[in-house]
Amino acid sequence: MTADETLQQLLRLLADGDYHSGQALGKTLGISRTAVWKQLQKVQQWLPLESHRGRGYCIPGGLDLLDQNAILARLQPKSKTHLSALTVLMETDSTNAWLLRGGHTAGAVCLAERQLTGRGRRGRPWVSPFAQNLYLSVLWRFGGGAGVLEGLSLAVGVTIAQALEELGLTGAGLKWPNDVLWQGDKLAGILLEMTGDPAGECQVVVGVGLNVNMPEAEQIDQPWTDLTRMARAQGIAPPSRSQLTAVLLDHLLPLLAEFDQRGFADWRDAWLERAVGLGQQVDLQTVTRQISGRLLGVDTTGALRLEVEQGEQVFHGGEVSLRMRP
Ligand code: BTN
């Protein structure tokens, strides 16, 4: 067993939230009590770990760890045909970066329990505490140049909302270009990173960060929410993170497999149905200026339609952000 596998096994044993003695843990894992203790030092940096003389160690409240087998078991057969590999890491710098480092085929999926330098849009960090949220990336290849990808990030937002709806969690809203909100606060973010030939064969990594159970203490520079709050408000039990992953992949993989044939035009209505702030006054911040106008929606490429003084103007994604007026 590698050190990472030992750590995974140890966390799985502690995931029930009960006390386990160092001796019993060592025996199950086939390692010494000192080796157990050393691994637990690592765990302590990520999670609250309690130790009690005579009783051993426990993770208060337990843990909902990602389970590769459970994810695979719940995936629809159609999704499995699109999936080339499913990797679940204990920690990595960024699941997007991990896939971008190369050697992966289309349909490779990477999940991590924790990201050390999770990446958000516009160079922002993505707060990624251990085993609380979903950090998921999928690699796909497209021929026909970067133009084929227009609107893809918006369609990914639709798949997140649809996956939540399938799980009985309603009311996720979409804010252009690709934020998923609930009751006005950020629930999920999407980061697409592309390499290759912008005019020919390119590879795209679709990264999704979905807040499931964000600890209050995390410092986040925008109003946020999570699935646990959403589920509680709707009187249902939140899904396990593995179940959530499987349902999300059931929506995301077919989208990626079919997007170059159908484009955003087929997703536009579904996006508009869930759009936040249609008809309202908004402020659009580009790199150089701020533009105010009334939000009209998006066109068939996913570009933003805004009514400004001079009439209708269309804006494409990139380094642009939209602010709703309170
Ligand atoms: C945003 O700023 O709204 C986009 C956030 C995207 C975060 C996800 S988490 C999984 C993947 N890996 C990363 O480093 N970023 C994306």
Short mmCIF file of C-alpha atoms and ligand atoms in Angstrom, two decimals:
data_model
loop_
_atom_site.label_atom_id
_atom_site.label_comp_id
_atom_site.label_asym_id
_atom_site.label_seq_id
_atom_site.Cartn_x
_atom_site.Cartn_y
_atom_site.Cartn_z
CA MET A 1 0.00 0.00 0.00
CA THR A 2 1.29 3.49 -0.83
CA ALA A 3 1.29 6.20 1.85
CA ASP A 4 -1.70 7.83 0.11
CA GLU A 5 -3.63 4.53 0.15
CA THR A 6 -2.82 4.00 3.83
CA LEU A 7 -4.10 7.47 4.58
CA GLN A 8 -7.28 6.82 2.60
CA GLN A 9 -7.91 3.57 4.47
CA LEU A 10 -7.26 5.26 7.80
CA LEU A 11 -9.74 8.01 6.99
CA ARG A 12 -12.31 5.44 5.87
CA LEU A 13 -12.00 3.72 9.25
CA LEU A 14 -12.42 7.01 11.08
CA ALA A 15 -15.23 8.23 8.80
CA ASP A 16 -17.89 6.69 11.07
CA GLY A 17 -17.19 9.35 13.72
CA ASP A 18 -16.57 6.71 16.43
CA TYR A 19 -13.45 6.30 18.56
CA HIS A 20 -10.82 3.84 17.28
CA SER A 21 -7.73 2.91 19.24
CA GLY A 22 -4.31 3.39 17.64
CA GLN A 23 -3.66 -0.28 18.17
CA ALA A 24 -6.86 -1.40 16.39
CA LEU A 25 -6.25 1.02 13.52
CA GLY A 26 -2.66 -0.21 13.15
CA LYS A 27 -3.78 -3.84 13.21
CA THR A 28 -6.41 -3.33 10.50
CA LEU A 29 -4.00 -1.40 8.30
CA GLY A 30 -1.01 -3.66 8.98
CA ILE A 31 1.15 -0.80 10.27
CA SER A 32 2.61 0.13 13.66
CA ARG A 33 0.92 2.42 16.19
CA THR A 34 3.68 4.95 15.56
CA ALA A 35 2.94 4.86 11.84
CA VAL A 36 -0.75 5.42 12.63
CA TRP A 37 0.17 8.36 14.83
CA LYS A 38 2.32 9.86 12.05
CA GLN A 39 -0.55 9.66 9.55
CA LEU A 40 -2.90 11.19 12.08
CA GLN A 41 -0.59 14.20 12.39
CA LYS A 42 -1.33 14.81 8.72
CA VAL A 43 -5.08 14.32 9.20
CA GLN A 44 -5.02 16.86 12.02
CA GLN A 45 -3.90 19.58 9.60
CA TRP A 46 -7.03 19.03 7.52
CA LEU A 47 -9.73 18.17 10.02
CA PRO A 48 -10.65 18.44 13.68
CA LEU A 49 -9.41 15.19 15.20
CA GLU A 50 -10.11 14.26 18.81
CA SER A 51 -7.93 11.96 20.82
CA HIS A 52 -8.79 10.45 24.16
CA ARG A 53 -6.55 8.40 26.40
CA GLY A 54 -7.85 4.88 26.47
CA ARG A 55 -10.41 5.39 23.71
CA GLY A 56 -8.21 6.43 20.81
CA TYR A 57 -9.04 8.81 18.00
CA CYS A 58 -12.20 10.13 16.43
CA ILE A 59 -13.35 12.63 13.81
CA PRO A 60 -16.29 14.38 15.49
CA GLY A 61 -19.39 14.11 13.30
CA GLY A 62 -17.68 11.64 10.96
CA LEU A 63 -16.76 12.20 7.34
CA ASP A 64 -18.48 11.80 3.99
CA LEU A 65 -15.52 10.65 1.89
CA LEU A 66 -15.67 10.27 -1.87
CA ASP A 67 -15.94 6.61 -2.81
CA GLN A 68 -14.79 5.69 -6.31
CA ASN A 69 -16.72 2.39 -6.33
CA ALA A 70 -19.93 4.04 -5.15
CA ILE A 71 -19.59 6.69 -7.87
CA LEU A 72 -19.03 4.06 -10.58
CA ALA A 73 -21.90 1.91 -9.28
CA ARG A 74 -24.35 4.83 -9.53
CA LEU A 75 -23.29 6.09 -12.96
CA GLN A 76 -25.73 5.51 -15.81
CA PRO A 77 -24.47 3.07 -18.49
CA LYS A 78 -24.49 5.93 -21.04
CA SER A 79 -22.15 8.01 -18.86
CA LYS A 80 -19.81 5.04 -18.45
CA THR A 81 -19.36 4.89 -22.22
CA HIS A 82 -18.00 8.47 -22.11
CA LEU A 83 -15.82 8.00 -19.02
CA SER A 84 -12.21 6.96 -19.70
CA ALA A 85 -10.81 7.15 -16.14
CA LEU A 86 -11.99 8.22 -12.70
CA THR A 87 -9.30 9.33 -10.27
CA VAL A 88 -10.03 10.30 -6.67
CA LEU A 89 -7.12 12.03 -4.93
CA MET A 90 -6.74 12.85 -1.26
CA GLU A 91 -5.12 16.15 -2.15
CA THR A 92 -3.71 17.96 -5.15
CA ASP A 93 -2.86 21.50 -6.17
CA SER A 94 -5.90 21.81 -8.46
CA THR A 95 -7.91 19.10 -10.21
CA ASN A 96 -7.86 21.24 -13.37
CA ALA A 97 -4.07 21.53 -13.20
CA TRP A 98 -3.77 17.78 -12.51
CA LEU A 99 -5.60 16.93 -15.75
CA LEU A 100 -3.82 19.65 -17.72
CA ARG A 101 -0.43 18.16 -16.84
CA GLY A 102 -1.09 15.69 -19.63
CA GLY A 103 -1.28 12.02 -20.47
CA HIS A 104 -5.05 11.83 -20.16
CA THR A 105 -7.64 10.86 -22.71
CA ALA A 106 -11.02 12.48 -23.36
CA GLY A 107 -13.44 11.53 -20.63
CA ALA A 108 -10.83 11.50 -17.84
CA VAL A 109 -12.31 12.71 -14.55
CA CYS A 110 -10.34 13.88 -11.53
CA LEU A 111 -11.76 14.56 -8.07
CA ALA A 112 -9.87 15.61 -4.99
CA GLU A 113 -10.80 15.73 -1.32
CA ARG A 114 -8.77 18.90 -1.00
CA GLN A 115 -7.08 21.40 -3.33
CA LEU A 116 -4.02 23.29 -2.15
CA THR A 117 -4.29 25.98 -4.80
CA GLY A 118 -7.80 25.63 -6.19
CA ARG A 119 -8.29 28.00 -9.10
CA GLY A 120 -11.27 30.27 -9.63
CA ARG A 121 -12.15 32.58 -12.52
CA ARG A 122 -10.16 35.76 -13.08
CA GLY A 123 -7.15 34.50 -11.12
CA ARG A 124 -9.05 34.14 -7.85
CA PRO A 125 -8.37 31.25 -5.46
CA TRP A 126 -11.10 28.63 -4.92
CA VAL A 127 -11.40 27.73 -1.26
CA SER A 128 -11.17 23.93 -1.08
CA PRO A 129 -11.30 22.47 2.45
CA PHE A 130 -10.91 18.73 2.96
CA ALA A 131 -13.86 16.37 2.27
CA GLN A 132 -16.50 19.09 2.52
CA ASN A 133 -17.28 20.14 -1.05
CA LEU A 134 -16.92 18.84 -4.58
CA TYR A 135 -13.84 19.65 -6.66
CA LEU A 136 -14.28 17.91 -9.97
CA SER A 137 -12.61 18.25 -13.38
CA VAL A 138 -13.30 16.53 -16.69
CA LEU A 139 -11.03 16.54 -19.71
CA TRP A 140 -12.49 16.54 -23.20
CA ARG A 141 -11.13 17.02 -26.72
CA PHE A 142 -12.77 18.97 -29.50
CA GLY A 143 -11.86 19.34 -33.16
CA GLY A 144 -12.91 22.41 -35.10
CA GLY A 145 -11.24 25.07 -32.97
CA ALA A 146 -12.08 27.06 -29.87
CA GLY A 147 -15.19 28.51 -31.54
CA VAL A 148 -16.92 25.17 -30.98
CA LEU A 149 -16.61 25.79 -27.23
CA GLU A 150 -18.64 29.01 -27.26
CA GLY A 151 -21.32 28.78 -24.62
CA LEU A 152 -19.98 25.52 -23.21
CA SER A 153 -19.41 26.96 -19.73
CA LEU A 154 -23.02 28.20 -19.65
CA ALA A 155 -24.28 24.75 -20.66
CA VAL A 156 -22.17 23.26 -17.83
CA GLY A 157 -24.06 25.55 -15.44
CA VAL A 158 -27.33 24.12 -16.76
CA THR A 159 -26.11 20.55 -16.12
CA ILE A 160 -25.27 21.44 -12.51
CA ALA A 161 -28.75 22.88 -11.96
CA GLN A 162 -30.34 19.85 -13.66
CA ALA A 163 -28.31 17.41 -11.54
CA LEU A 164 -29.48 19.18 -8.38
CA GLU A 165 -33.07 19.12 -9.62
CA GLU A 166 -32.78 15.37 -10.23
CA LEU A 167 -31.76 15.07 -6.59
CA GLY A 168 -34.85 17.01 -5.53
CA LEU A 169 -32.96 20.26 -4.87
CA THR A 170 -34.79 23.00 -6.71
CA GLY A 171 -34.21 26.69 -7.26
CA ALA A 172 -30.56 26.84 -8.38
CA GLY A 173 -30.17 29.97 -10.52
CA LEU A 174 -27.66 30.78 -13.25
CA LYS A 175 -25.78 34.05 -13.39
CA TRP A 176 -23.90 34.90 -16.56
CA PRO A 177 -21.43 33.69 -17.55
CA ASN A 178 -21.31 30.64 -15.33
CA ASP A 179 -22.08 31.06 -11.66
CA VAL A 180 -24.61 28.82 -9.99
CA LEU A 181 -26.48 30.64 -7.23
CA TRP A 182 -29.02 29.75 -4.65
CA GLN A 183 -31.05 32.58 -3.14
CA GLY A 184 -28.53 35.02 -4.60
CA ASP A 185 -25.44 33.43 -3.03
CA LYS A 186 -22.78 31.42 -4.83
CA LEU A 187 -23.32 27.68 -4.71
CA ALA A 188 -20.99 26.55 -7.49
CA GLY A 189 -18.42 27.92 -9.91
CA ILE A 190 -17.12 26.69 -13.25
CA LEU A 191 -13.66 27.18 -14.71
CA LEU A 192 -12.85 26.08 -18.25
CA GLU A 193 -9.18 25.87 -19.20
CA MET A 194 -8.13 25.17 -22.76
CA THR A 195 -4.90 24.04 -24.40
CA GLY A 196 -4.02 23.06 -27.95
CA ASP A 197 -4.69 24.73 -31.25
CA PRO A 198 -7.37 27.45 -30.99
CA ALA A 199 -8.04 26.90 -34.71
CA GLY A 200 -7.99 23.11 -34.70
CA GLU A 201 -7.75 20.22 -32.22
CA CYS A 202 -8.03 21.51 -28.66
CA GLN A 203 -8.38 20.03 -25.24
CA VAL A 204 -10.55 21.55 -22.58
CA VAL A 205 -10.67 20.89 -18.86
CA VAL A 206 -14.03 21.66 -17.29
CA GLY A 207 -13.62 22.35 -13.57
CA VAL A 208 -16.60 22.44 -11.22
CA GLY A 209 -16.43 23.57 -7.62
CA LEU A 210 -19.68 22.88 -5.76
CA ASN A 211 -20.09 23.89 -2.13
CA VAL A 212 -21.61 21.01 -0.18
CA ASN A 213 -20.79 21.70 3.43
CA MET A 214 -18.55 24.74 3.58
CA PRO A 215 -17.19 25.40 7.09
CA GLU A 216 -18.30 28.82 8.42
CA ALA A 217 -14.74 29.74 9.29
CA GLU A 218 -13.49 29.76 5.70
CA GLN A 219 -12.57 33.20 4.35
CA ILE A 220 -14.37 33.69 1.03
CA ASP A 221 -14.50 37.01 -0.79
CA GLN A 222 -18.10 36.73 -1.99
CA PRO A 223 -21.45 35.75 -0.47
CA TRP A 224 -21.68 31.96 -0.59
CA THR A 225 -24.00 29.15 0.28
CA ASP A 226 -23.88 25.36 0.18
CA LEU A 227 -25.96 22.31 -0.59
CA THR A 228 -26.46 21.45 3.05
CA ARG A 229 -28.29 24.74 3.63
CA MET A 230 -30.23 24.35 0.40
CA ALA A 231 -31.34 20.80 1.32
CA ARG A 232 -32.22 21.80 4.88
CA ALA A 233 -34.37 24.70 3.63
CA GLN A 234 -36.18 22.27 1.30
CA GLY A 235 -36.69 19.69 4.04
CA ILE A 236 -34.63 16.93 2.43
CA ALA A 237 -31.46 15.09 3.39
CA PRO A 238 -28.43 16.24 1.37
CA PRO A 239 -27.08 13.56 -0.99
CA SER A 240 -23.73 11.93 -0.24
CA ARG A 241 -20.85 13.51 -2.16
CA SER A 242 -20.40 10.30 -4.16
CA GLN A 243 -24.07 10.25 -5.16
CA LEU A 244 -23.85 13.92 -6.09
CA THR A 245 -20.75 13.24 -8.20
CA ALA A 246 -22.43 10.40 -10.10
CA VAL A 247 -25.55 12.43 -10.88
CA LEU A 248 -23.45 15.41 -11.93
CA LEU A 249 -21.35 13.24 -14.25
CA ASP A 250 -24.54 11.74 -15.70
CA HIS A 251 -25.42 15.22 -16.93
CA LEU A 252 -21.94 16.54 -17.68
CA LEU A 253 -20.43 13.68 -19.70
CA PRO A 254 -23.26 13.48 -22.27
CA LEU A 255 -23.10 17.27 -22.64
CA LEU A 256 -19.39 17.11 -23.46
CA ALA A 257 -19.87 14.18 -25.83
CA GLU A 258 -22.57 15.97 -27.80
CA PHE A 259 -21.71 19.66 -27.51
CA ASP A 260 -19.75 19.96 -30.76
CA GLN A 261 -22.77 18.71 -32.72
CA ARG A 262 -25.46 20.74 -30.97
CA GLY A 263 -23.70 23.84 -29.59
CA PHE A 264 -25.19 26.22 -27.04
CA ALA A 265 -28.29 26.93 -29.15
CA ASP A 266 -29.86 23.72 -27.81
CA TRP A 267 -29.11 24.73 -24.21
CA ARG A 268 -30.21 28.34 -24.42
CA ASP A 269 -33.83 27.83 -23.33
CA ALA A 270 -32.76 25.67 -20.37
CA TRP A 271 -30.26 28.37 -19.38
CA LEU A 272 -32.81 31.20 -19.68
CA GLU A 273 -35.37 29.24 -17.61
CA ARG A 274 -32.93 29.30 -14.71
CA ALA A 275 -31.36 32.73 -15.34
CA VAL A 276 -31.16 35.13 -12.43
CA GLY A 277 -32.09 38.80 -12.85
CA LEU A 278 -33.64 38.83 -16.34
CA GLY A 279 -35.13 42.26 -17.05
CA GLN A 280 -33.25 43.84 -14.14
CA GLN A 281 -30.67 46.64 -14.14
CA VAL A 282 -27.14 45.24 -13.88
CA ASP A 283 -23.55 46.47 -14.01
CA LEU A 284 -21.03 44.79 -16.26
CA GLN A 285 -17.36 45.20 -15.42
CA THR A 286 -14.90 44.72 -18.27
CA VAL A 287 -11.13 45.11 -17.92
CA THR A 288 -11.36 48.77 -18.90
CA ARG A 289 -14.87 50.03 -18.11
CA GLN A 290 -18.18 49.54 -16.35
CA ILE A 291 -21.38 49.37 -18.38
CA SER A 292 -24.86 49.55 -16.89
CA GLY A 293 -27.96 48.25 -18.58
CA ARG A 294 -31.00 46.01 -18.44
CA LEU A 295 -30.35 42.28 -18.62
CA LEU A 296 -32.08 40.86 -21.70
CA GLY A 297 -30.63 37.35 -21.63
CA VAL A 298 -28.14 35.49 -23.83
CA ASP A 299 -27.94 34.84 -27.56
CA THR A 300 -27.50 31.45 -29.24
CA THR A 301 -23.71 31.57 -28.67
CA GLY A 302 -24.07 32.29 -24.94
CA ALA A 303 -23.08 35.96 -25.26
CA LEU A 304 -24.78 38.38 -22.85
CA ARG A 305 -27.52 40.66 -24.22
CA LEU A 306 -27.74 44.00 -22.48
CA GLU A 307 -30.03 46.94 -23.21
CA VAL A 308 -27.97 50.10 -22.87
CA GLU A 309 -28.80 53.72 -23.80
CA GLN A 310 -27.76 53.22 -27.42
CA GLY A 311 -29.84 50.04 -27.81
CA GLU A 312 -28.89 46.38 -27.48
CA GLN A 313 -25.26 45.36 -26.99
CA VAL A 314 -23.80 41.88 -26.88
CA PHE A 315 -20.89 40.88 -24.65
CA HIS A 316 -18.77 37.75 -24.71
CA GLY A 317 -17.26 36.01 -21.67
CA GLY A 318 -13.61 36.14 -20.69
CA GLU A 319 -12.44 38.76 -18.24
CA VAL A 320 -15.91 40.19 -17.73
CA SER A 321 -18.06 40.04 -14.62
CA LEU A 322 -21.66 40.89 -13.99
CA ARG A 323 -23.04 42.48 -10.86
CA MET A 324 -26.71 42.43 -9.95
CA ARG A 325 -28.10 45.58 -8.37
CA PRO A 326 -29.38 44.87 -4.86
C1 BTN B 1 -15.22 30.36 -10.21
O1 BTN B 1 -14.39 31.23 -9.89
O2 BTN B 1 -16.42 30.57 -10.09
C2 BTN B 1 -14.76 29.04 -10.78
C3 BTN B 1 -14.38 28.07 -9.71
C4 BTN B 1 -13.95 26.72 -10.23
C5 BTN B 1 -13.42 25.83 -9.13
C6 BTN B 1 -13.16 24.43 -9.59
S1 BTN B 1 -12.86 23.32 -8.25
C7 BTN B 1 -12.39 22.07 -9.39
C8 BTN B 1 -11.56 22.75 -10.44
N1 BTN B 1 -10.18 22.85 -10.04
C9 BTN B 1 -9.80 24.11 -9.88
O3 BTN B 1 -8.67 24.47 -9.51
N2 BTN B 1 -10.81 24.94 -10.13
C10 BTN B 1 -12.00 24.22 -10.54
#
